[in-house]
Short mmCIF file of C-alpha atoms and ligand atoms in Angstrom, two decimals:
data_model
loop_
_atom_site.label_atom_id
_atom_site.label_comp_id
_atom_site.label_asym_id
_atom_site.label_seq_id
_atom_site.Cartn_x
_atom_site.Cartn_y
_atom_site.Cartn_z
CA MET U 1 0.00 0.00 0.00
CA ILE U 2 1.32 3.40 -0.99
CA ARG U 3 -0.34 6.13 1.07
CA ASP U 4 0.81 9.16 -0.90
CA PRO U 5 2.77 8.48 -4.12
CA GLN U 6 4.19 11.99 -4.28
CA THR U 7 5.66 11.90 -0.77
CA LEU U 8 7.01 8.41 -1.32
CA ASN U 9 8.64 9.39 -4.61
CA MET U 10 10.33 12.31 -2.90
CA LEU U 11 11.71 9.99 -0.23
CA ILE U 12 12.84 7.42 -2.80
CA ASP U 13 14.54 10.13 -4.87
CA SER U 14 16.39 11.54 -1.90
CA VAL U 15 17.50 8.06 -0.75
CA ALA U 16 18.64 7.18 -4.30
CA ARG U 17 20.57 10.45 -4.56
CA PHE U 18 22.20 9.94 -1.13
CA VAL U 19 23.14 6.36 -2.04
CA ARG U 20 24.71 7.31 -5.36
CA THR U 21 26.46 10.51 -4.31
CA ARG U 22 27.55 9.71 -0.76
CA LEU U 23 27.47 5.96 -0.08
CA VAL U 24 28.73 4.46 -3.35
CA PRO U 25 31.90 6.64 -3.30
CA ALA U 26 32.57 5.49 0.31
CA GLU U 27 32.18 1.75 -0.39
CA SER U 28 35.84 0.84 -0.76
CA THR U 29 36.87 2.88 2.30
CA VAL U 30 34.24 1.11 4.40
CA ALA U 31 35.46 -2.26 3.08
CA GLU U 32 39.08 -1.40 3.88
CA THR U 33 38.52 0.12 7.33
CA ASP U 34 35.58 -2.07 8.41
CA GLU U 35 33.91 1.13 9.67
CA ILE U 36 31.20 3.43 8.34
CA PRO U 37 32.46 7.03 8.66
CA ALA U 38 30.74 8.98 11.45
CA GLU U 39 29.63 11.76 9.09
CA LEU U 40 27.75 9.26 6.93
CA ILE U 41 26.01 7.81 9.99
CA HIS U 42 25.07 11.36 10.95
CA ASP U 43 23.61 11.96 7.48
CA MET U 44 21.72 8.66 7.59
CA ARG U 45 20.14 9.86 10.85
CA GLU U 46 19.24 13.21 9.32
CA LEU U 47 17.53 11.47 6.41
CA GLY U 48 15.38 9.53 8.87
CA LEU U 49 16.75 6.17 7.73
CA PHE U 50 16.83 4.67 11.25
CA GLY U 51 13.10 5.15 11.68
CA LEU U 52 11.71 4.18 8.27
CA SER U 53 9.30 1.57 9.58
CA ILE U 54 8.84 2.84 13.14
CA PRO U 55 5.32 4.28 13.59
CA GLU U 56 4.96 8.03 13.14
CA GLU U 57 3.55 8.47 16.65
CA PHE U 58 6.97 7.38 17.97
CA GLY U 59 8.97 9.63 15.66
CA GLY U 60 9.50 7.32 12.68
CA LEU U 61 8.27 7.59 9.11
CA GLY U 62 5.81 4.73 9.61
CA LEU U 63 6.32 3.29 6.13
CA THR U 64 3.93 0.57 5.01
CA MET U 65 5.54 -2.68 3.88
CA GLU U 66 5.20 -1.77 0.22
CA GLU U 67 6.76 1.63 0.84
CA GLU U 68 9.54 0.02 2.88
CA VAL U 69 10.51 -2.50 0.20
CA ARG U 70 10.57 0.23 -2.44
CA VAL U 71 12.99 2.24 -0.28
CA ALA U 72 15.01 -0.94 0.38
CA PHE U 73 15.44 -1.49 -3.38
CA GLU U 74 17.25 1.87 -3.49
CA LEU U 75 19.24 1.49 -0.28
CA ALA U 76 20.58 -1.86 -1.40
CA TRP U 77 22.15 -0.32 -4.51
CA THR U 78 25.31 0.09 -2.44
CA SER U 79 27.31 -2.06 0.01
CA PRO U 80 24.94 -4.05 2.21
CA ALA U 81 26.87 -2.79 5.26
CA PHE U 82 25.09 0.58 5.09
CA ARG U 83 21.65 -1.07 5.03
CA SER U 84 22.73 -3.37 7.82
CA LEU U 85 23.39 -0.47 10.21
CA ILE U 86 19.85 0.86 9.86
CA GLY U 87 18.39 -2.60 9.24
CA THR U 88 18.05 -3.75 12.82
CA ASN U 89 16.35 -0.53 14.02
CA ASN U 90 13.76 -0.80 11.26
CA GLY U 91 13.58 -4.56 11.23
CA ILE U 92 14.47 -7.42 13.51
CA GLY U 93 15.75 -5.29 16.41
CA SER U 94 12.61 -3.20 16.83
CA GLN U 95 9.78 -5.20 15.30
CA GLY U 96 9.25 -7.49 18.30
CA LEU U 97 8.60 -4.36 20.35
CA ILE U 98 6.41 -2.79 17.63
CA ILE U 99 4.33 -5.92 17.03
CA ASP U 100 3.96 -7.26 20.58
CA GLY U 101 5.27 -4.61 23.00
CA THR U 102 3.23 -2.68 25.54
CA ILE U 103 2.59 1.02 25.06
CA GLU U 104 5.02 1.86 27.89
CA GLN U 105 7.75 -0.25 26.30
CA LYS U 106 7.19 1.44 22.95
CA GLN U 107 7.27 4.91 24.51
CA THR U 108 10.49 4.10 26.34
CA TYR U 109 12.51 2.88 23.36
CA LEU U 110 10.95 3.62 19.97
CA PRO U 111 11.57 7.40 19.77
CA ARG U 112 15.31 6.90 20.34
CA LEU U 113 15.39 4.03 17.86
CA ALA U 114 13.59 6.14 15.27
CA SER U 115 16.15 8.94 15.58
CA GLY U 116 19.07 6.53 15.47
CA ASP U 117 20.30 7.66 18.91
CA LEU U 118 19.80 4.08 20.07
CA ILE U 119 20.64 0.97 18.04
CA ALA U 120 18.60 -2.21 18.50
CA SER U 121 19.76 -5.78 17.90
CA PHE U 122 17.93 -9.09 17.64
CA ALA U 123 19.37 -11.90 19.75
CA LEU U 124 17.87 -15.28 18.85
CA THR U 125 20.72 -17.45 17.51
CA GLU U 126 22.96 -19.32 19.96
CA PRO U 127 26.06 -21.50 19.54
CA ASP U 128 23.86 -24.63 19.48
CA ALA U 129 20.58 -23.13 18.25
CA GLY U 130 20.72 -21.75 14.70
CA SER U 131 18.14 -23.12 12.25
CA ASP U 132 16.53 -24.97 15.17
CA ALA U 133 15.79 -21.71 16.94
CA ALA U 134 13.21 -23.23 19.33
CA SER U 135 15.96 -25.29 20.99
CA LEU U 136 17.59 -22.18 22.43
CA ARG U 137 19.01 -22.51 25.94
CA THR U 138 19.46 -18.99 27.28
CA SER U 139 17.49 -18.98 30.53
CA ALA U 140 15.41 -16.29 32.17
CA ILE U 141 14.44 -17.11 35.74
CA ARG U 142 12.06 -14.83 37.54
CA ASP U 143 13.24 -13.44 40.87
CA GLY U 144 10.75 -10.91 42.29
CA ASP U 145 10.58 -7.92 39.99
CA VAL U 146 13.46 -9.04 37.74
CA TYR U 147 14.33 -11.93 35.45
CA ILE U 148 17.86 -13.31 35.69
CA LEU U 149 19.24 -14.07 32.23
CA ASN U 150 22.08 -16.46 31.49
CA GLY U 151 23.31 -17.60 28.10
CA THR U 152 25.24 -16.75 24.95
CA LYS U 153 23.86 -15.38 21.70
CA ARG U 154 25.90 -15.73 18.49
CA TYR U 155 26.49 -13.74 15.25
CA ILE U 156 24.39 -10.88 16.55
CA THR U 157 24.24 -8.12 13.92
CA ASN U 158 25.05 -4.62 15.24
CA ALA U 159 25.75 -5.99 18.74
CA PRO U 160 28.91 -3.85 19.04
CA GLU U 161 26.78 -0.74 18.34
CA ALA U 162 23.59 -1.79 20.12
CA GLY U 163 22.10 -0.06 23.14
CA ILE U 164 19.19 -2.48 23.37
CA PHE U 165 18.74 -6.16 22.52
CA THR U 166 15.57 -8.09 21.81
CA VAL U 167 16.55 -11.32 23.53
CA MET U 168 14.70 -14.62 23.25
CA ALA U 169 15.19 -16.68 26.42
CA ARG U 170 13.59 -19.70 28.08
CA THR U 171 11.38 -18.77 31.02
CA ASP U 172 10.05 -22.31 31.44
CA SER U 173 12.77 -24.95 31.48
CA THR U 174 10.21 -27.75 31.76
CA ILE U 175 9.09 -26.99 28.20
CA LYS U 176 11.79 -27.88 25.69
CA GLY U 177 10.28 -26.23 22.59
CA ALA U 178 8.88 -22.91 21.50
CA ALA U 179 6.22 -22.52 24.20
CA GLY U 180 8.83 -22.07 26.95
CA ILE U 181 10.40 -19.04 25.27
CA SER U 182 9.81 -15.37 26.11
CA ALA U 183 11.13 -12.17 24.56
CA PHE U 184 12.89 -9.44 26.53
CA LEU U 185 14.24 -5.96 25.97
CA VAL U 186 17.72 -6.05 27.48
CA GLU U 187 19.74 -2.87 27.72
CA ALA U 188 23.38 -3.19 26.69
CA SER U 189 24.43 -1.46 29.92
CA THR U 190 22.88 -4.21 32.06
CA PRO U 191 25.57 -5.51 34.47
CA GLY U 192 26.61 -9.02 33.42
CA LEU U 193 26.11 -8.36 29.71
CA THR U 194 29.38 -8.51 27.77
CA LEU U 195 30.32 -8.77 24.11
CA GLY U 196 32.64 -11.25 22.44
CA LYS U 197 35.26 -10.08 19.97
CA ARG U 198 34.02 -8.93 16.59
CA ASP U 199 33.55 -11.77 14.12
CA ILE U 200 35.86 -11.74 11.10
CA LYS U 201 33.41 -12.24 8.25
CA MET U 202 33.72 -13.24 4.58
CA GLY U 203 32.17 -9.94 3.50
CA GLN U 204 29.93 -7.06 4.52
CA LYS U 205 32.88 -5.24 6.08
CA GLY U 206 31.54 -2.26 8.04
CA ALA U 207 28.64 -4.33 9.41
CA HIS U 208 29.58 -5.92 12.69
CA THR U 209 28.54 -9.07 14.50
CA CYS U 210 29.70 -10.68 17.71
CA ASP U 211 28.60 -12.88 20.61
CA VAL U 212 26.42 -11.40 23.34
CA ILE U 213 27.13 -13.06 26.67
CA MET U 214 24.72 -12.76 29.58
CA GLU U 215 25.84 -13.77 33.05
CA ASN U 216 23.27 -13.20 35.75
CA CYS U 217 21.83 -10.19 33.92
CA ARG U 218 19.01 -8.74 35.99
CA VAL U 219 16.31 -7.54 33.61
CA PRO U 220 13.24 -5.73 35.00
CA VAL U 221 9.94 -7.61 34.66
CA ALA U 222 8.70 -4.48 32.87
CA ASN U 223 11.02 -5.43 29.99
CA LEU U 224 9.27 -8.70 29.19
CA ILE U 225 7.85 -7.89 25.73
CA GLY U 226 4.08 -7.55 25.93
CA GLY U 227 4.25 -8.50 29.62
CA LYS U 228 3.51 -12.09 28.66
CA GLU U 229 5.63 -15.22 29.11
CA GLY U 230 5.73 -18.10 26.62
CA VAL U 231 5.00 -16.17 23.45
CA GLY U 232 8.53 -14.99 22.67
CA PHE U 233 9.12 -17.56 19.93
CA LYS U 234 5.96 -16.46 18.15
CA THR U 235 7.13 -12.86 18.44
CA ALA U 236 10.45 -13.88 16.87
CA MET U 237 8.70 -15.69 14.01
CA LYS U 238 6.45 -12.70 13.30
CA VAL U 239 9.53 -10.49 13.25
CA LEU U 240 11.21 -12.85 10.81
CA ASP U 241 8.19 -12.92 8.47
CA LYS U 242 8.66 -9.22 7.95
CA GLY U 243 12.45 -9.42 8.06
CA ARG U 244 12.57 -12.03 5.32
CA LEU U 245 10.52 -9.87 3.02
CA HIS U 246 12.81 -6.93 3.72
CA ILE U 247 15.92 -9.03 2.98
CA ALA U 248 14.32 -10.18 -0.29
CA ALA U 249 13.94 -6.51 -1.26
CA VAL U 250 17.59 -5.91 -0.36
CA CYS U 251 18.55 -8.84 -2.62
CA VAL U 252 16.69 -7.17 -5.50
CA GLY U 253 18.51 -3.85 -4.99
CA ALA U 254 21.94 -5.46 -4.71
CA ALA U 255 21.29 -7.56 -7.82
CA GLU U 256 20.21 -4.45 -9.74
CA ARG U 257 23.49 -2.75 -8.82
CA MET U 258 25.58 -5.75 -9.89
CA LEU U 259 23.69 -5.93 -13.17
CA ALA U 260 24.15 -2.19 -13.81
CA ASP U 261 27.91 -2.55 -13.19
CA SER U 262 28.03 -5.62 -15.46
CA LEU U 263 26.15 -3.91 -18.28
CA ALA U 264 28.39 -0.83 -18.09
CA TYR U 265 31.50 -3.03 -18.11
CA ALA U 266 30.24 -5.18 -20.99
CA MET U 267 29.50 -2.12 -23.12
CA GLN U 268 32.91 -0.61 -22.52
CA ARG U 269 35.18 -3.68 -22.53
CA GLN U 270 36.44 -4.48 -26.02
CA GLN U 271 37.50 -7.95 -27.17
CA PHE U 272 37.77 -9.41 -30.64
CA GLY U 273 37.39 -5.86 -31.93
CA LYS U 274 34.07 -4.98 -30.33
CA PRO U 275 32.37 -4.47 -26.95
CA ILE U 276 31.76 -7.81 -25.21
CA ALA U 277 28.09 -6.72 -24.84
CA ASP U 278 27.79 -7.50 -28.56
CA PHE U 279 28.43 -11.18 -27.94
CA GLN U 280 25.36 -13.32 -27.51
CA LEU U 281 26.82 -15.46 -24.72
CA VAL U 282 27.38 -12.30 -22.65
CA GLN U 283 23.93 -11.03 -23.63
CA ALA U 284 22.43 -14.28 -22.31
CA MET U 285 23.96 -13.64 -18.89
CA LEU U 286 22.71 -10.04 -18.87
CA ALA U 287 19.22 -11.10 -19.97
CA ASP U 288 18.90 -13.95 -17.47
CA SER U 289 19.85 -11.58 -14.65
CA LYS U 290 17.39 -8.93 -15.83
CA ALA U 291 14.52 -11.41 -16.03
CA GLU U 292 15.23 -12.94 -12.63
CA ILE U 293 15.54 -9.56 -10.93
CA TYR U 294 12.20 -8.52 -12.43
CA ALA U 295 10.60 -11.72 -11.13
CA ALA U 296 11.98 -11.20 -7.62
CA ARG U 297 10.99 -7.53 -7.59
CA SER U 298 7.43 -8.39 -8.61
CA MET U 299 7.18 -11.09 -5.94
CA VAL U 300 8.43 -8.77 -3.23
CA ILE U 301 5.98 -5.99 -4.14
CA ASP U 302 3.09 -8.46 -4.30
CA ALA U 303 3.88 -9.99 -0.89
CA ALA U 304 4.39 -6.54 0.63
CA ARG U 305 0.98 -5.38 -0.65
CA ARG U 306 -0.68 -8.48 0.77
CA ARG U 307 0.95 -7.89 4.15
CA ASP U 308 -0.32 -4.32 4.12
CA GLU U 309 -3.80 -5.69 3.44
CA GLY U 310 -3.53 -7.81 6.59
CA GLU U 311 -2.94 -11.18 4.95
CA ASP U 312 -0.77 -13.80 6.64
CA ILE U 313 2.24 -13.75 4.30
CA SER U 314 4.40 -16.28 6.12
CA THR U 315 4.61 -18.53 3.05
CA GLU U 316 5.04 -15.64 0.61
CA ALA U 317 7.79 -14.08 2.74
CA SER U 318 9.66 -17.39 2.64
CA CYS U 319 9.10 -17.68 -1.12
CA CYS U 320 10.51 -14.18 -1.59
CA LYS U 321 13.51 -14.78 0.66
CA LEU U 322 14.23 -18.12 -1.02
CA PHE U 323 13.90 -16.90 -4.61
CA ALA U 324 15.43 -13.44 -4.23
CA SER U 325 18.50 -14.53 -2.26
CA GLU U 326 19.25 -17.41 -4.63
CA MET U 327 18.62 -15.09 -7.58
CA CYS U 328 21.04 -12.57 -6.08
CA GLY U 329 23.70 -15.28 -5.80
CA ARG U 330 23.25 -16.21 -9.46
CA VAL U 331 23.39 -12.56 -10.53
CA ALA U 332 26.59 -12.10 -8.48
CA ASP U 333 28.14 -15.13 -10.13
CA ARG U 334 27.27 -13.88 -13.62
CA ALA U 335 28.49 -10.38 -12.72
CA VAL U 336 31.93 -11.76 -11.90
CA GLN U 337 31.85 -13.88 -15.07
CA ILE U 338 30.97 -10.91 -17.28
CA HIS U 339 33.83 -8.94 -15.72
CA GLY U 340 36.20 -11.85 -16.45
CA GLY U 341 39.58 -11.47 -14.72
CA ALA U 342 38.58 -7.99 -13.54
CA GLY U 343 35.69 -9.54 -11.58
CA TYR U 344 38.19 -11.33 -9.38
CA ILE U 345 40.09 -8.13 -8.56
CA ALA U 346 39.16 -5.87 -5.65
CA ASP U 347 39.26 -2.72 -7.83
CA TYR U 348 35.84 -3.72 -9.15
CA ALA U 349 32.80 -3.58 -6.88
CA VAL U 350 31.45 -6.94 -8.07
CA GLU U 351 34.35 -8.76 -6.37
CA ARG U 352 33.14 -7.33 -3.05
CA PHE U 353 29.43 -7.75 -3.78
CA TYR U 354 30.02 -11.42 -4.67
CA ARG U 355 31.22 -11.99 -1.09
CA ASP U 356 28.75 -9.57 0.53
CA VAL U 357 25.61 -11.13 -0.94
CA ARG U 358 26.56 -14.68 0.03
CA LEU U 359 25.08 -13.97 3.46
CA PHE U 360 21.59 -13.37 2.06
CA ARG U 361 21.12 -17.11 1.48
CA ILE U 362 22.00 -17.81 5.11
CA TYR U 363 20.75 -15.26 7.62
CA GLU U 364 17.12 -14.66 8.71
CA GLY U 365 16.58 -18.33 7.82
CA THR U 366 18.63 -20.31 5.32
CA THR U 367 17.30 -21.26 1.90
CA GLN U 368 16.71 -24.75 3.28
CA ILE U 369 14.63 -23.40 6.19
CA GLN U 370 12.54 -21.38 3.70
CA GLN U 371 11.98 -24.55 1.64
CA LEU U 372 10.85 -26.44 4.75
CA LEU U 373 8.52 -23.63 5.79
CA ILE U 374 6.91 -23.26 2.35
CA ALA U 375 6.33 -27.01 1.97
CA ARG U 376 5.10 -27.37 5.55
CA ASN U 377 2.58 -24.56 5.13
CA MET U 378 1.37 -26.08 1.84
CA ILE U 379 0.88 -29.50 3.40
CA ARG U 380 -0.89 -28.04 6.47
CA ALA U 381 -3.24 -25.96 4.32
CA ALA U 382 -4.08 -28.95 2.10
CA ALA U 383 -4.70 -31.19 5.12
CA ALA U 384 -7.02 -28.59 6.66
CA SER U 385 -9.12 -28.12 3.52
N1 COS C 401 3.86 -16.22 13.05
C1 COS C 401 3.25 -16.46 14.21
N2 COS C 401 3.42 -17.63 14.91
C2 COS C 401 4.24 -18.54 14.38
C3 COS C 401 4.90 -18.35 13.16
C4 COS C 401 4.68 -17.12 12.47
N3 COS C 401 5.27 -16.87 11.31
N4 COS C 401 5.65 -19.43 12.89
C5 COS C 401 5.48 -20.28 13.90
N5 COS C 401 4.62 -19.74 14.80
C6 COS C 401 4.13 -20.37 16.03
C7 COS C 401 3.51 -21.70 15.70
O1 COS C 401 2.16 -21.57 15.36
C8 COS C 401 3.71 -22.47 16.99
O2 COS C 401 2.73 -22.11 17.91
P1 COS C 401 1.62 -23.19 18.42
O3 COS C 401 2.41 -24.32 19.00
O4 COS C 401 0.83 -22.42 19.43
O5 COS C 401 0.86 -23.57 17.19
C9 COS C 401 5.03 -21.94 17.52
O6 COS C 401 5.24 -20.69 16.90
C10 COS C 401 6.18 -22.86 17.20
O7 COS C 401 6.28 -22.95 15.81
P2 COS C 401 6.81 -24.25 15.06
O8 COS C 401 6.09 -25.44 15.59
O9 COS C 401 6.75 -23.95 13.62
O10 COS C 401 8.33 -24.32 15.60
P3 COS C 401 9.54 -25.13 15.06
O11 COS C 401 10.45 -25.44 16.17
O12 COS C 401 9.07 -26.26 14.20
O13 COS C 401 10.29 -24.00 14.20
C11 COS C 401 11.38 -23.13 12.25
C12 COS C 401 10.42 -24.01 13.00
C13 COS C 401 12.42 -23.98 11.58
C14 COS C 401 10.50 -22.47 11.23
C15 COS C 401 12.04 -22.01 13.08
O14 COS C 401 12.86 -22.56 14.06
C16 COS C 401 12.89 -21.08 12.22
O15 COS C 401 12.37 -20.14 11.60
N6 COS C 401 14.22 -21.31 12.16
C17 COS C 401 15.12 -20.42 11.50
C18 COS C 401 15.56 -19.37 12.46
C19 COS C 401 16.14 -18.21 11.78
O16 COS C 401 15.60 -17.69 10.81
N7 COS C 401 17.25 -17.75 12.30
C20 COS C 401 17.87 -16.63 11.76
C21 COS C 401 18.43 -15.89 12.88
S1 COS C 401 17.78 -14.37 13.06
S2 COS C 401 18.89 -13.29 11.89
#
């Protein structure tokens, strides 16, 4: 749903301009230094990028899902590290609070998240609980007006920057699965909360992940999301439904960038006396990428519209994440191939993008988890009809 096309177009234009004039030129510096320059973070705040999908009443732009994915297409035209910094405030870090939080919890945290003064992170994954998220072991034992949290969370995006974590922990140890899990808002300054060293990743330099270790962290009862125990896993799954759709949009934007770079290179690079874009085998790679990007883009917009209309888009979100992330991997592979030897050299952005986009097929649910979810939902729906 697009509420006001004119306002949205103005936002999209200003994001696209910012991406092309400020972020793209900074890509290689960010990759080399593993840091996003402070002035760019400042400008991202000024543009309102930290609060894109936070409701207007709490200081955000309150974008609908369709509006959000259209902005994400533009933002993803540059290194995914930039999107990652604002990604958790708009997505997995804040959505648990937005979807299931109490009004007091929202008032306490959302305005600062919307302005970018506070960074939120989503802490679900553990050393022994990745795809099988419901097996998580971090415990939260109630003691009067606090819960005492113990456990380790792994690969937590933006943890080194975060001021607040949405933490999924087990409040009922007698229940092994999802029903024993609750979601908490845990402030980074809570005594007992420490961070591991920054992970050294294959790509996405400038976006940081690390372990979050909780040892006897005393978290106020008021920070139990929604004030209700036992529904934290459902909160996490609802967050991921939206997150997966957002990541699919990011895959589309990144693929569009890689294709634009490949087309420009193919039209300029001469071999056998003419531009390589004149050769049909190169054209086939360009055309396949174009068609697949168009398919993914259409899927993402359709699913986003349905979500805005209140439909349960769990299956569609998984379809989008599955197709768009795999598509992005194929486009990256062709982009390197079209660049030939140059595609393997760091002077060309596709070398970096090839590594950066590999993560899309893994995080917020692997391709294999999306396949399981889609098939499971199909079978359940058929059995119920
Ligand atoms: N929305 C609302 N509720 C949901 C839901 C959704 N999208 N998906 C599941 N639930 C509910 C279920 O209805 C169930 O509740 P009831 O028992 O009351 O019916 C509960 O949550 C447990 O769900 P389920 O039985 O599907 O749990 P599983 O242990 O089988 O979990 C998967 C399944 C694999 C889907 C889940 O663990 C998963 O998504 N894993 C990947 C995790 C991931 O993406 N990690 C990335 C890290 S975050 S960057």
